[in-house]
mmCIF file of C-alpha atoms and ligand atoms in Angstrom:
data_model
loop_
_atom_site.group_PDB
_atom_site.id
_atom_site.type_symbol
_atom_site.label_atom_id
_atom_site.label_comp_id
_atom_site.label_asym_id
_atom_site.label_seq_id
_atom_site.Cartn_x
_atom_site.Cartn_y
_atom_site.Cartn_z
ATOM 1 C CA UNK A 4 5.625 -17.064 4.744
ATOM 2 C CA UNK A 5 8.953 -14.424 3.286
ATOM 3 C CA UNK A 6 7.542 -11.492 2.968
ATOM 4 C CA UNK A 7 8.132 -9.180 0.703
ATOM 5 C CA UNK A 8 9.935 -6.031 2.224
ATOM 6 C CA UNK A 9 7.587 -3.043 1.363
ATOM 7 C CA UNK A 10 9.002 0.126 -0.806
ATOM 8 C CA UNK A 11 7.469 3.535 -1.448
ATOM 9 C CA UNK A 12 9.080 6.515 -3.841
ATOM 10 C CA UNK A 13 7.115 9.367 -5.785
ATOM 11 C CA UNK A 14 8.261 12.314 -7.754
ATOM 12 C CA UNK A 15 6.131 15.590 -8.110
ATOM 13 C CA UNK A 16 4.395 16.576 -11.516
ATOM 14 C CA UNK A 17 6.688 19.962 -10.900
ATOM 15 C CA UNK A 18 8.299 20.478 -14.150
ATOM 16 C CA UNK A 19 9.152 18.170 -16.562
ATOM 17 C CA UNK A 20 11.719 15.268 -15.537
ATOM 18 C CA UNK A 21 15.406 15.239 -16.085
ATOM 19 C CA UNK A 22 18.584 12.806 -15.542
ATOM 20 C CA UNK A 23 18.567 13.566 -11.888
ATOM 21 C CA UNK A 24 15.317 12.094 -11.441
ATOM 22 C CA UNK A 25 16.264 9.221 -13.295
ATOM 23 C CA UNK A 26 19.822 8.268 -12.573
ATOM 24 C CA UNK A 27 19.084 9.127 -8.593
ATOM 25 C CA UNK A 28 15.551 7.627 -8.093
ATOM 26 C CA UNK A 29 14.172 6.231 -11.152
ATOM 27 C CA UNK A 30 16.579 3.880 -12.351
ATOM 28 C CA UNK A 31 16.990 2.685 -9.079
ATOM 29 C CA UNK A 32 13.777 1.928 -8.755
ATOM 30 C CA UNK A 33 13.437 -0.624 -11.876
ATOM 31 C CA UNK A 34 16.402 -2.605 -10.032
ATOM 32 C CA UNK A 35 14.051 -3.451 -7.102
ATOM 33 C CA UNK A 36 11.250 -4.141 -8.587
ATOM 34 C CA UNK A 37 11.430 -8.159 -8.820
ATOM 35 C CA UNK A 38 12.829 -8.518 -5.055
ATOM 36 C CA UNK A 39 10.680 -6.151 -2.795
ATOM 37 C CA UNK A 40 6.966 -4.911 -3.329
ATOM 38 C CA UNK A 41 6.574 -1.573 -4.693
ATOM 39 C CA UNK A 42 4.645 1.069 -4.618
ATOM 40 C CA UNK A 43 5.738 4.150 -7.371
ATOM 41 C CA UNK A 44 3.579 7.101 -6.692
ATOM 42 C CA UNK A 45 3.457 10.573 -9.084
ATOM 43 C CA UNK A 46 2.863 13.047 -5.747
ATOM 44 C CA UNK A 47 0.776 15.836 -7.577
ATOM 45 C CA UNK A 48 -0.404 17.152 -4.050
ATOM 46 C CA UNK A 49 3.237 17.876 -3.595
ATOM 47 C CA UNK A 50 3.566 20.013 -6.901
ATOM 48 C CA UNK A 51 1.036 22.862 -5.567
ATOM 49 C CA UNK A 52 3.362 23.834 -3.132
ATOM 50 C CA UNK A 53 4.424 26.305 -6.069
ATOM 51 C CA UNK A 54 2.715 27.550 -8.498
ATOM 52 C CA UNK A 55 1.573 25.584 -10.911
ATOM 53 C CA UNK A 56 -0.613 25.799 -14.708
ATOM 54 C CA UNK A 57 -3.646 23.220 -13.825
ATOM 55 C CA UNK A 58 -3.317 22.341 -18.017
ATOM 56 C CA UNK A 59 0.158 21.879 -17.763
ATOM 57 C CA UNK A 60 0.293 20.256 -14.539
ATOM 58 C CA UNK A 61 -2.813 17.647 -15.343
ATOM 59 C CA UNK A 62 -0.437 16.601 -18.963
ATOM 60 C CA UNK A 63 2.885 16.211 -16.509
ATOM 61 C CA UNK A 64 1.386 14.283 -13.737
ATOM 62 C CA UNK A 65 0.264 11.200 -16.568
ATOM 63 C CA UNK A 66 3.762 11.963 -18.655
ATOM 64 C CA UNK A 67 5.372 10.478 -15.252
ATOM 65 C CA UNK A 68 3.626 7.891 -16.168
ATOM 66 C CA UNK A 69 4.763 7.681 -19.576
ATOM 67 C CA UNK A 70 7.845 7.946 -18.035
ATOM 68 C CA UNK A 71 8.239 5.460 -14.988
ATOM 69 C CA UNK A 72 7.041 2.645 -18.036
ATOM 70 C CA UNK A 73 9.061 3.500 -20.290
ATOM 71 C CA UNK A 74 12.279 3.391 -17.600
ATOM 72 C CA UNK A 75 11.024 -0.137 -17.451
ATOM 73 C CA UNK A 76 8.960 -0.113 -14.398
ATOM 74 C CA UNK A 77 6.304 -3.053 -14.961
ATOM 75 C CA UNK A 78 2.894 -1.866 -14.017
ATOM 76 C CA UNK A 79 2.213 -6.103 -13.091
ATOM 77 C CA UNK A 80 5.058 -6.019 -10.866
ATOM 78 C CA UNK A 81 4.428 -2.495 -8.680
ATOM 79 C CA UNK A 82 2.015 -0.437 -8.330
ATOM 80 C CA UNK A 83 1.661 2.521 -9.970
ATOM 81 C CA UNK A 84 -0.998 5.250 -9.167
ATOM 82 C CA UNK A 85 -1.476 9.002 -8.292
ATOM 83 C CA UNK A 86 -1.726 10.615 -4.919
ATOM 84 C CA UNK A 87 -4.851 11.869 -5.352
ATOM 85 C CA UNK A 88 -6.687 9.043 -6.478
ATOM 86 C CA UNK A 89 -5.911 7.841 -3.010
ATOM 87 C CA UNK A 90 -7.743 10.487 0.041
ATOM 88 C CA UNK A 91 -6.075 8.570 3.010
ATOM 89 C CA UNK A 92 -2.084 10.949 2.001
ATOM 90 C CA UNK A 93 -3.977 14.285 2.941
ATOM 91 C CA UNK A 94 -6.295 12.886 5.560
ATOM 92 C CA UNK A 95 -2.638 11.494 7.311
ATOM 93 C CA UNK A 96 -0.741 14.890 6.521
ATOM 94 C CA UNK A 97 -3.784 16.897 8.567
ATOM 95 C CA UNK A 98 -3.516 14.475 11.559
ATOM 96 C CA UNK A 99 -0.042 13.918 11.589
ATOM 97 C CA UNK A 100 0.534 17.886 11.479
ATOM 98 C CA UNK A 101 -1.538 18.119 14.580
ATOM 99 C CA UNK A 102 -0.237 15.296 16.168
ATOM 100 C CA UNK A 103 3.100 14.590 15.879
ATOM 101 C CA UNK A 104 4.864 17.789 14.105
ATOM 102 C CA UNK A 105 6.443 20.757 15.624
ATOM 103 C CA UNK A 106 7.125 24.312 14.084
ATOM 104 C CA UNK A 107 10.720 23.599 15.223
ATOM 105 C CA UNK A 108 10.546 20.101 13.040
ATOM 106 C CA UNK A 109 10.078 22.051 9.984
ATOM 107 C CA UNK A 110 11.945 24.819 9.998
ATOM 108 C CA UNK A 111 15.200 22.828 9.987
ATOM 109 C CA UNK A 112 14.199 21.416 6.821
ATOM 110 C CA UNK A 113 17.235 22.755 4.742
ATOM 111 C CA UNK A 114 15.070 22.154 0.673
ATOM 112 C CA UNK A 115 12.198 25.044 2.183
ATOM 113 C CA UNK A 116 14.860 27.208 3.484
ATOM 114 C CA UNK A 117 16.540 26.808 -0.176
ATOM 115 C CA UNK A 118 13.336 27.108 -1.459
ATOM 116 C CA UNK A 119 11.864 30.200 0.062
ATOM 117 C CA UNK A 120 14.919 32.412 0.484
ATOM 118 C CA UNK A 121 14.003 35.242 -1.462
ATOM 119 C CA UNK A 122 11.463 35.579 1.021
ATOM 120 C CA UNK A 123 8.502 34.185 2.882
ATOM 121 C CA UNK A 124 6.082 36.230 2.051
ATOM 122 C CA UNK A 125 6.089 34.964 -1.364
ATOM 123 C CA UNK A 126 5.630 30.874 -0.082
ATOM 124 C CA UNK A 127 3.443 28.726 0.568
ATOM 125 C CA UNK A 128 2.050 26.980 3.872
ATOM 126 C CA UNK A 129 1.847 23.659 1.592
ATOM 127 C CA UNK A 130 5.358 24.101 0.868
ATOM 128 C CA UNK A 131 6.893 24.336 4.767
ATOM 129 C CA UNK A 132 4.327 21.409 5.624
ATOM 130 C CA UNK A 133 5.128 18.972 2.419
ATOM 131 C CA UNK A 134 7.480 16.791 4.329
ATOM 132 C CA UNK A 135 4.443 15.759 6.615
ATOM 133 C CA UNK A 136 2.746 15.003 3.262
ATOM 134 C CA UNK A 137 5.624 12.829 2.701
ATOM 135 C CA UNK A 138 5.978 11.024 5.847
ATOM 136 C CA UNK A 139 2.395 10.376 4.890
ATOM 137 C CA UNK A 140 3.008 9.027 1.774
ATOM 138 C CA UNK A 141 5.416 6.848 3.317
ATOM 139 C CA UNK A 142 3.808 5.228 6.429
ATOM 140 C CA UNK A 143 0.781 4.815 4.734
ATOM 141 C CA UNK A 144 1.706 1.415 3.303
ATOM 142 C CA UNK A 145 4.012 0.374 6.250
ATOM 143 C CA UNK A 146 7.173 1.217 3.841
ATOM 144 C CA UNK A 147 10.077 -0.868 5.005
ATOM 145 C CA UNK A 148 13.055 0.875 2.376
ATOM 146 C CA UNK A 149 12.229 4.439 0.545
ATOM 147 C CA UNK A 150 14.754 4.799 -2.519
ATOM 148 C CA UNK A 151 15.268 8.567 -3.189
ATOM 149 C CA UNK A 152 18.052 11.411 -4.332
ATOM 150 C CA UNK A 153 19.908 12.321 -1.546
ATOM 151 C CA UNK A 154 18.063 15.589 -1.610
ATOM 152 C CA UNK A 155 15.367 13.437 0.140
ATOM 153 C CA UNK A 156 17.621 12.118 2.902
ATOM 154 C CA UNK A 157 16.646 14.710 5.542
ATOM 155 C CA UNK A 158 12.563 14.639 4.702
ATOM 156 C CA UNK A 159 13.186 10.657 5.128
ATOM 157 C CA UNK A 160 14.931 11.158 8.690
ATOM 158 C CA UNK A 161 11.636 13.582 9.490
ATOM 159 C CA UNK A 162 9.098 10.697 8.799
ATOM 160 C CA UNK A 163 11.061 8.757 11.324
ATOM 161 C CA UNK A 164 11.063 11.162 13.399
ATOM 162 C CA UNK A 165 6.964 11.589 13.335
ATOM 163 C CA UNK A 166 6.169 7.484 13.314
ATOM 164 C CA UNK A 167 8.322 7.421 16.531
ATOM 165 C CA UNK A 168 6.677 10.114 17.767
ATOM 166 C CA UNK A 169 2.938 8.993 16.560
ATOM 167 C CA UNK A 170 3.936 5.341 17.672
ATOM 168 C CA UNK A 171 5.064 6.732 21.241
ATOM 169 C CA UNK A 172 1.910 9.411 22.443
ATOM 170 C CA UNK A 173 -0.829 6.823 21.240
ATOM 171 C CA UNK A 174 0.480 3.078 20.861
ATOM 172 C CA UNK A 175 2.206 1.702 17.979
ATOM 173 C CA UNK A 176 1.099 2.282 15.090
ATOM 174 C CA UNK A 177 3.968 2.536 11.905
ATOM 175 C CA UNK A 178 6.543 0.962 10.941
ATOM 176 C CA UNK A 179 9.943 3.185 10.745
ATOM 177 C CA UNK A 180 11.124 3.359 7.371
ATOM 178 C CA UNK A 181 15.214 3.469 5.722
ATOM 179 C CA UNK A 182 15.929 5.650 3.660
ATOM 180 C CA UNK A 183 17.941 4.085 0.531
ATOM 181 C CA UNK A 184 20.849 6.135 -1.502
ATOM 182 C CA UNK A 185 22.004 5.036 -4.662
ATOM 183 C CA UNK A 186 25.902 4.922 -3.880
ATOM 184 C CA UNK A 187 26.508 6.553 -6.907
ATOM 185 C CA UNK A 188 24.589 9.140 -8.582
ATOM 186 C CA UNK A 189 22.382 10.199 -5.606
ATOM 187 C CA UNK A 190 23.178 13.801 -6.386
ATOM 188 C CA UNK A 191 23.512 14.876 -10.201
ATOM 189 C CA UNK A 192 24.602 18.236 -10.323
ATOM 190 C CA UNK A 193 23.993 21.196 -12.623
ATOM 191 C CA UNK A 194 25.626 20.993 -16.394
ATOM 192 C CA UNK A 195 26.778 24.931 -15.378
ATOM 193 C CA UNK A 196 27.665 24.751 -11.950
ATOM 194 C CA UNK A 197 28.557 21.826 -10.126
ATOM 195 C CA UNK A 198 27.385 23.324 -6.816
ATOM 196 C CA UNK A 199 24.183 23.007 -7.364
ATOM 197 C CA UNK A 200 22.117 20.040 -7.935
ATOM 198 C CA UNK A 201 20.075 19.447 -11.398
ATOM 199 C CA UNK A 202 16.142 20.840 -10.678
ATOM 200 C CA UNK A 203 13.431 20.421 -12.260
ATOM 201 C CA UNK A 204 12.749 24.452 -11.024
ATOM 202 C CA UNK A 205 16.127 25.356 -11.816
ATOM 203 C CA UNK A 206 16.352 29.234 -12.959
ATOM 204 C CA UNK A 207 17.327 28.747 -17.004
ATOM 205 C CA UNK A 208 17.848 25.326 -18.508
ATOM 206 C CA UNK A 209 21.164 25.331 -19.626
ATOM 207 C CA UNK A 210 22.302 22.913 -16.654
ATOM 208 C CA UNK A 211 19.186 20.560 -16.983
ATOM 209 C CA UNK A 212 19.327 17.669 -19.488
ATOM 210 C CA UNK A 213 15.109 16.807 -19.480
ATOM 211 C CA UNK A 214 14.684 13.280 -20.651
ATOM 212 C CA UNK A 215 12.554 14.921 -23.414
ATOM 213 C CA UNK A 216 14.839 16.845 -24.152
ATOM 214 C CA UNK A 217 15.393 16.883 -27.995
ATOM 215 C CA UNK A 218 18.105 15.163 -29.080
ATOM 216 C CA UNK A 219 20.324 18.352 -31.122
ATOM 217 C CA UNK A 220 19.401 20.114 -27.737
ATOM 218 C CA UNK A 221 21.209 17.462 -25.242
ATOM 219 C CA UNK A 222 24.424 17.610 -27.530
ATOM 220 C CA UNK A 223 24.701 21.191 -26.966
ATOM 221 C CA UNK A 224 24.012 21.533 -23.358
ATOM 222 C CA UNK A 225 27.144 18.558 -23.231
ATOM 223 C CA UNK A 226 29.402 20.287 -25.133
ATOM 224 C CA UNK A 227 29.000 23.463 -23.293
ATOM 225 C CA UNK A 228 28.929 22.065 -19.228
ATOM 226 C CA UNK A 229 31.220 24.066 -17.410
ATOM 227 C CA UNK A 230 34.402 21.691 -16.852
ATOM 228 C CA UNK A 231 37.311 22.530 -13.850
ATOM 229 C CA UNK A 232 41.350 23.575 -14.760
ATOM 230 C CA UNK A 233 43.888 21.179 -16.058
ATOM 231 C CA UNK A 234 42.854 18.990 -18.515
ATOM 232 C CA UNK A 235 42.663 15.297 -17.817
ATOM 233 C CA UNK A 236 39.764 13.208 -17.341
ATOM 234 C CA UNK A 237 39.714 11.638 -13.792
ATOM 235 C CA UNK A 238 37.548 11.617 -11.373
ATOM 236 C CA UNK A 239 38.177 13.545 -7.792
ATOM 237 C CA UNK A 240 35.033 15.163 -6.491
ATOM 238 C CA UNK A 241 36.617 18.133 -4.787
ATOM 239 C CA UNK A 242 40.133 18.501 -7.441
ATOM 240 C CA UNK A 243 37.236 18.538 -10.890
ATOM 241 C CA UNK A 244 33.421 17.986 -9.534
ATOM 242 C CA UNK A 245 32.446 19.387 -12.477
ATOM 243 C CA UNK A 246 34.048 16.007 -14.680
ATOM 244 C CA UNK A 247 33.353 13.581 -12.241
ATOM 245 C CA UNK A 248 29.459 14.816 -12.461
ATOM 246 C CA UNK A 249 30.126 13.804 -16.064
ATOM 247 C CA UNK A 250 31.827 10.611 -15.673
ATOM 248 C CA UNK A 251 28.937 10.026 -13.063
ATOM 249 C CA UNK A 252 26.057 10.705 -15.947
ATOM 250 C CA UNK A 253 28.263 8.822 -18.198
ATOM 251 C CA UNK A 254 29.342 5.450 -15.763
ATOM 252 C CA UNK A 255 25.632 5.271 -14.574
ATOM 253 C CA UNK A 256 24.454 4.873 -18.537
ATOM 254 C CA UNK A 257 27.607 3.042 -20.102
ATOM 255 C CA UNK A 258 27.910 0.915 -16.594
ATOM 256 C CA UNK A 259 31.750 1.448 -17.368
ATOM 257 C CA UNK A 260 33.813 1.857 -14.127
ATOM 258 C CA UNK A 261 35.523 5.121 -13.543
ATOM 259 C CA UNK A 262 39.244 4.195 -14.149
ATOM 260 C CA UNK A 263 37.925 2.500 -17.654
ATOM 261 C CA UNK A 264 36.437 6.005 -18.607
ATOM 262 C CA UNK A 265 39.525 7.728 -17.276
ATOM 263 C CA UNK A 266 41.873 5.391 -19.682
ATOM 264 C CA UNK A 267 39.981 6.062 -22.651
ATOM 265 C CA UNK A 268 40.163 9.483 -22.558
ATOM 266 C CA UNK A 269 43.534 9.476 -21.147
ATOM 267 C CA UNK A 270 45.441 12.546 -23.385
ATOM 268 C CA UNK A 271 42.445 13.381 -24.764
ATOM 269 C CA UNK A 272 40.842 16.032 -23.099
ATOM 270 C CA UNK A 273 37.468 17.707 -22.240
ATOM 271 C CA UNK A 274 36.345 18.219 -25.601
ATOM 272 C CA UNK A 275 36.841 14.339 -26.616
ATOM 273 C CA UNK A 276 35.347 13.012 -23.497
ATOM 274 C CA UNK A 277 32.814 15.620 -23.943
ATOM 275 C CA UNK A 278 31.531 14.438 -27.713
ATOM 276 C CA UNK A 279 31.616 11.147 -25.678
ATOM 277 C CA UNK A 280 29.421 11.642 -22.948
ATOM 278 C CA UNK A 281 26.892 13.507 -25.812
ATOM 279 C CA UNK A 282 26.959 10.315 -27.813
ATOM 280 C CA UNK A 283 26.315 8.244 -24.488
ATOM 281 C CA UNK A 284 23.453 10.324 -22.902
ATOM 282 C CA UNK A 285 22.002 10.634 -26.987
ATOM 283 C CA UNK A 286 21.826 7.506 -27.450
ATOM 284 C CA UNK A 287 20.237 6.954 -23.909
ATOM 285 C CA UNK A 288 17.609 9.789 -24.656
ATOM 286 C CA UNK A 289 16.657 8.570 -28.175
ATOM 287 C CA UNK A 290 15.896 5.084 -26.949
ATOM 288 C CA UNK A 291 14.338 6.120 -24.358
ATOM 289 C CA UNK A 292 12.307 8.642 -25.964
ATOM 290 C CA UNK A 293 10.677 6.204 -28.852
ATOM 291 C CA UNK A 294 9.722 3.603 -25.890
ATOM 292 C CA UNK A 295 7.911 7.023 -24.277
ATOM 293 C CA UNK A 296 6.236 7.907 -27.346
ATOM 294 C CA UNK A 297 4.944 4.221 -27.922
ATOM 295 C CA UNK A 298 2.582 4.454 -24.528
ATOM 296 C CA UNK A 299 -0.519 5.906 -24.987
ATOM 297 C CA UNK A 300 -2.994 7.539 -22.919
ATOM 298 C CA UNK A 301 -5.113 5.025 -22.497
ATOM 299 C CA UNK A 302 -2.109 2.552 -20.739
ATOM 300 C CA UNK A 303 -1.619 5.272 -18.539
ATOM 301 C CA UNK A 304 -5.786 5.072 -17.207
ATOM 302 C CA UNK A 305 -5.942 1.859 -17.025
ATOM 303 C CA UNK A 306 -2.460 1.109 -14.889
ATOM 304 C CA UNK A 307 -3.705 4.266 -12.567
ATOM 305 C CA UNK A 308 -7.717 2.824 -12.444
ATOM 306 C CA UNK A 309 -5.586 -1.075 -10.895
ATOM 307 C CA UNK A 310 -2.902 0.922 -8.729
ATOM 308 C CA UNK A 311 -5.652 3.335 -7.004
ATOM 309 C CA UNK A 312 -7.479 0.127 -6.053
ATOM 310 C CA UNK A 313 -4.890 -1.617 -4.672
ATOM 311 C CA UNK A 314 -2.971 1.187 -3.196
ATOM 312 C CA UNK A 315 -6.343 2.570 -1.673
ATOM 313 C CA UNK A 316 -6.441 -1.339 0.300
ATOM 314 C CA UNK A 317 -3.181 -0.753 2.072
ATOM 315 C CA UNK A 318 -3.832 3.154 2.599
ATOM 316 C CA UNK A 319 -7.694 2.468 4.367
ATOM 317 C CA UNK A 320 -6.375 0.454 7.003
ATOM 318 C CA UNK A 321 -3.770 2.081 8.013
ATOM 319 C CA UNK A 322 -5.787 5.395 8.200
ATOM 320 C CA UNK A 323 -8.624 4.164 10.192
ATOM 321 C CA UNK A 324 -6.037 2.310 12.646
ATOM 322 C CA UNK A 325 -4.714 5.565 13.535
ATOM 323 C CA UNK A 326 -8.360 7.582 13.385
ATOM 324 C CA UNK A 327 -9.278 5.291 16.415
ATOM 325 C CA UNK A 328 -5.682 6.260 18.088
ATOM 326 C CA UNK A 329 -6.587 9.606 18.045
ATOM 327 C CA UNK A 330 -10.169 9.250 18.359
ATOM 328 C CA UNK A 331 -11.684 10.357 15.267
ATOM 329 C CA UNK A 332 -15.106 8.875 14.271
HETATM 330 N N1 AQP B 590 20.116 16.231 -9.289
HETATM 331 C C1 AQP B 590 19.559 14.427 -8.417
HETATM 332 N N2 AQP B 590 20.186 13.726 -8.687
HETATM 333 C C2 AQP B 590 19.091 12.592 -8.510
HETATM 334 N N3 AQP B 590 18.802 12.514 -7.418
HETATM 335 C C3 AQP B 590 17.033 13.171 -7.598
HETATM 336 N N4 AQP B 590 16.364 13.775 -7.156
HETATM 337 C C4 AQP B 590 15.968 14.944 -7.905
HETATM 338 N N5 AQP B 590 16.978 15.809 -8.040
HETATM 339 C C5 AQP B 590 18.057 14.803 -8.572
HETATM 340 C C6 AQP B 590 15.340 12.696 -6.868
HETATM 341 O O1 AQP B 590 14.309 12.391 -8.261
HETATM 342 C C7 AQP B 590 13.338 11.819 -7.053
HETATM 343 C C8 AQP B 590 12.110 12.659 -7.386
HETATM 344 O O2 AQP B 590 11.538 14.044 -6.818
HETATM 345 P P1 AQP B 590 10.861 15.217 -5.950
HETATM 346 O O3 AQP B 590 10.335 14.976 -8.103
HETATM 347 O O4 AQP B 590 9.620 14.872 -5.399
HETATM 348 O O5 AQP B 590 11.591 16.366 -5.926
HETATM 349 P P2 AQP B 590 13.079 16.966 -5.839
HETATM 350 O O6 AQP B 590 13.790 16.685 -4.857
HETATM 351 O O7 AQP B 590 12.901 18.577 -4.640
HETATM 352 O O8 AQP B 590 13.578 16.954 -7.851
HETATM 353 P P3 AQP B 590 13.372 18.405 -8.143
HETATM 354 O O9 AQP B 590 14.333 17.894 -9.754
HETATM 355 O O10 AQP B 590 15.048 19.075 -8.042
HETATM 356 O O11 AQP B 590 12.301 19.368 -8.201
HETATM 357 P P4 AQP B 590 11.934 19.986 -7.963
HETATM 358 O O12 AQP B 590 13.367 21.456 -8.910
HETATM 359 O O13 AQP B 590 10.803 21.117 -8.611
HETATM 360 O O14 AQP B 590 11.936 21.044 -6.764
HETATM 361 C C9 AQP B 590 13.892 12.086 -5.918
HETATM 362 O O15 AQP B 590 14.404 10.942 -5.428
HETATM 363 C C10 AQP B 590 15.371 13.258 -5.406
HETATM 364 O O16 AQP B 590 15.754 12.658 -4.572
#
C-alpha cells in the first residue's frame, strides 16, 4: 500500500497571527492537506517561553484553531489539535534534553540569540530549550516533512541532528524529517523595515498586518509602509527590498506574477501601487474575517477533541518505543 507521507507543523499563540504566519505557513498547509497525512498543532507550550496573560493565552489558543479552519484547513482531512492535550510532547522533550541535546547545540540557535539580546537574566530556560520541544513535536509523529517559514529552518535542522544522535546512541527510532519552505513568502518582512521579519511580538505593531486588524487600520498601515529610493515598482531584493516585500504579498494574495504587477503599475509610482495593494489585502482580509466570525466555539471544541484522540495514538506509540530504548519503566 502506498502510504501518505506525514506532515507536521504548528503555530504558537504568543500573539495575534499576522499575514507572515498566513502566507509563510498556513496557506501552504492548505495546499498540502489533500496529498499528505497532515497534523497541524497549536503549540501553546511554546507560547509560555515568554510571559503570557493566562486569559489571553487561552483565548488566542482557540482563536488559532478558528484561523486554521477559516484558512481552509479541513478537520476531516487534517488533524488539528493542541500540544497541551498530548502530554507526550513535553515528556519526549525532557528525554531528548537529557539524551541527545548539548548546550552547544542550543547556543547556536539564532532565534534565541535575537530574542535574548537584551540580556539573559530576563530570559526563561524554556526559551533557550524550545527547539528541543519543537523537535519532540515533530519526531513524535514520524514526520516526513515540516512546512515552515524560513526562520524555523535552523530548528528543523537541529531536530534532524537530535534524531540522528538518538538513533546512533540507542537504536534506529526516529525518522529524519525534511524542511519545506515556500519559494516566495517564506519570510514576509515588516512594513516598517524590510530588514526585519514581520513578527507577532514586534515592538509597536504598525509594521505587522494582523489577521484580525480592522480594515481601515490595514489600509493605513499599507499606505504608511516604507518604500525604497526611486519610484519604479519592480521586484529587486537588493535594490528594492521594501517594494519587493510588498510585491510578494500582492503576488501571493492575487496569484499575479511579479511581471504582471510591474506592468500594471508601470509609470504610476509607489502611491498607486500601495493603494492597489491595500485593496487586495482588504478584500482578502474582509472575506477571511467573515469566515472567521462564522466559526463557533463549539466547533473548535469538537475539532480539538477528535484531533487530540488521533494524535495521541501516534504519539503514545513513539514515546513507548523511546522509553523502552532509554530504560524508563
Ligand atoms: N514573517 C514571516 N514570514 C513568513 N513566515 C513566517 N512565520 C512567522 N513569521 C513569518 C512562520 O509562521 C509559523 C508560525 O510561527 P510561530 O508562531 O511558531 O513563531 P515564529 O516563527 O517565531 O513567529 P513570530 O510571528 O515571529 O512569533 P514571535 O514573535 O512570537 O516569535 C512558522 O512556520 C514560521 O516560520
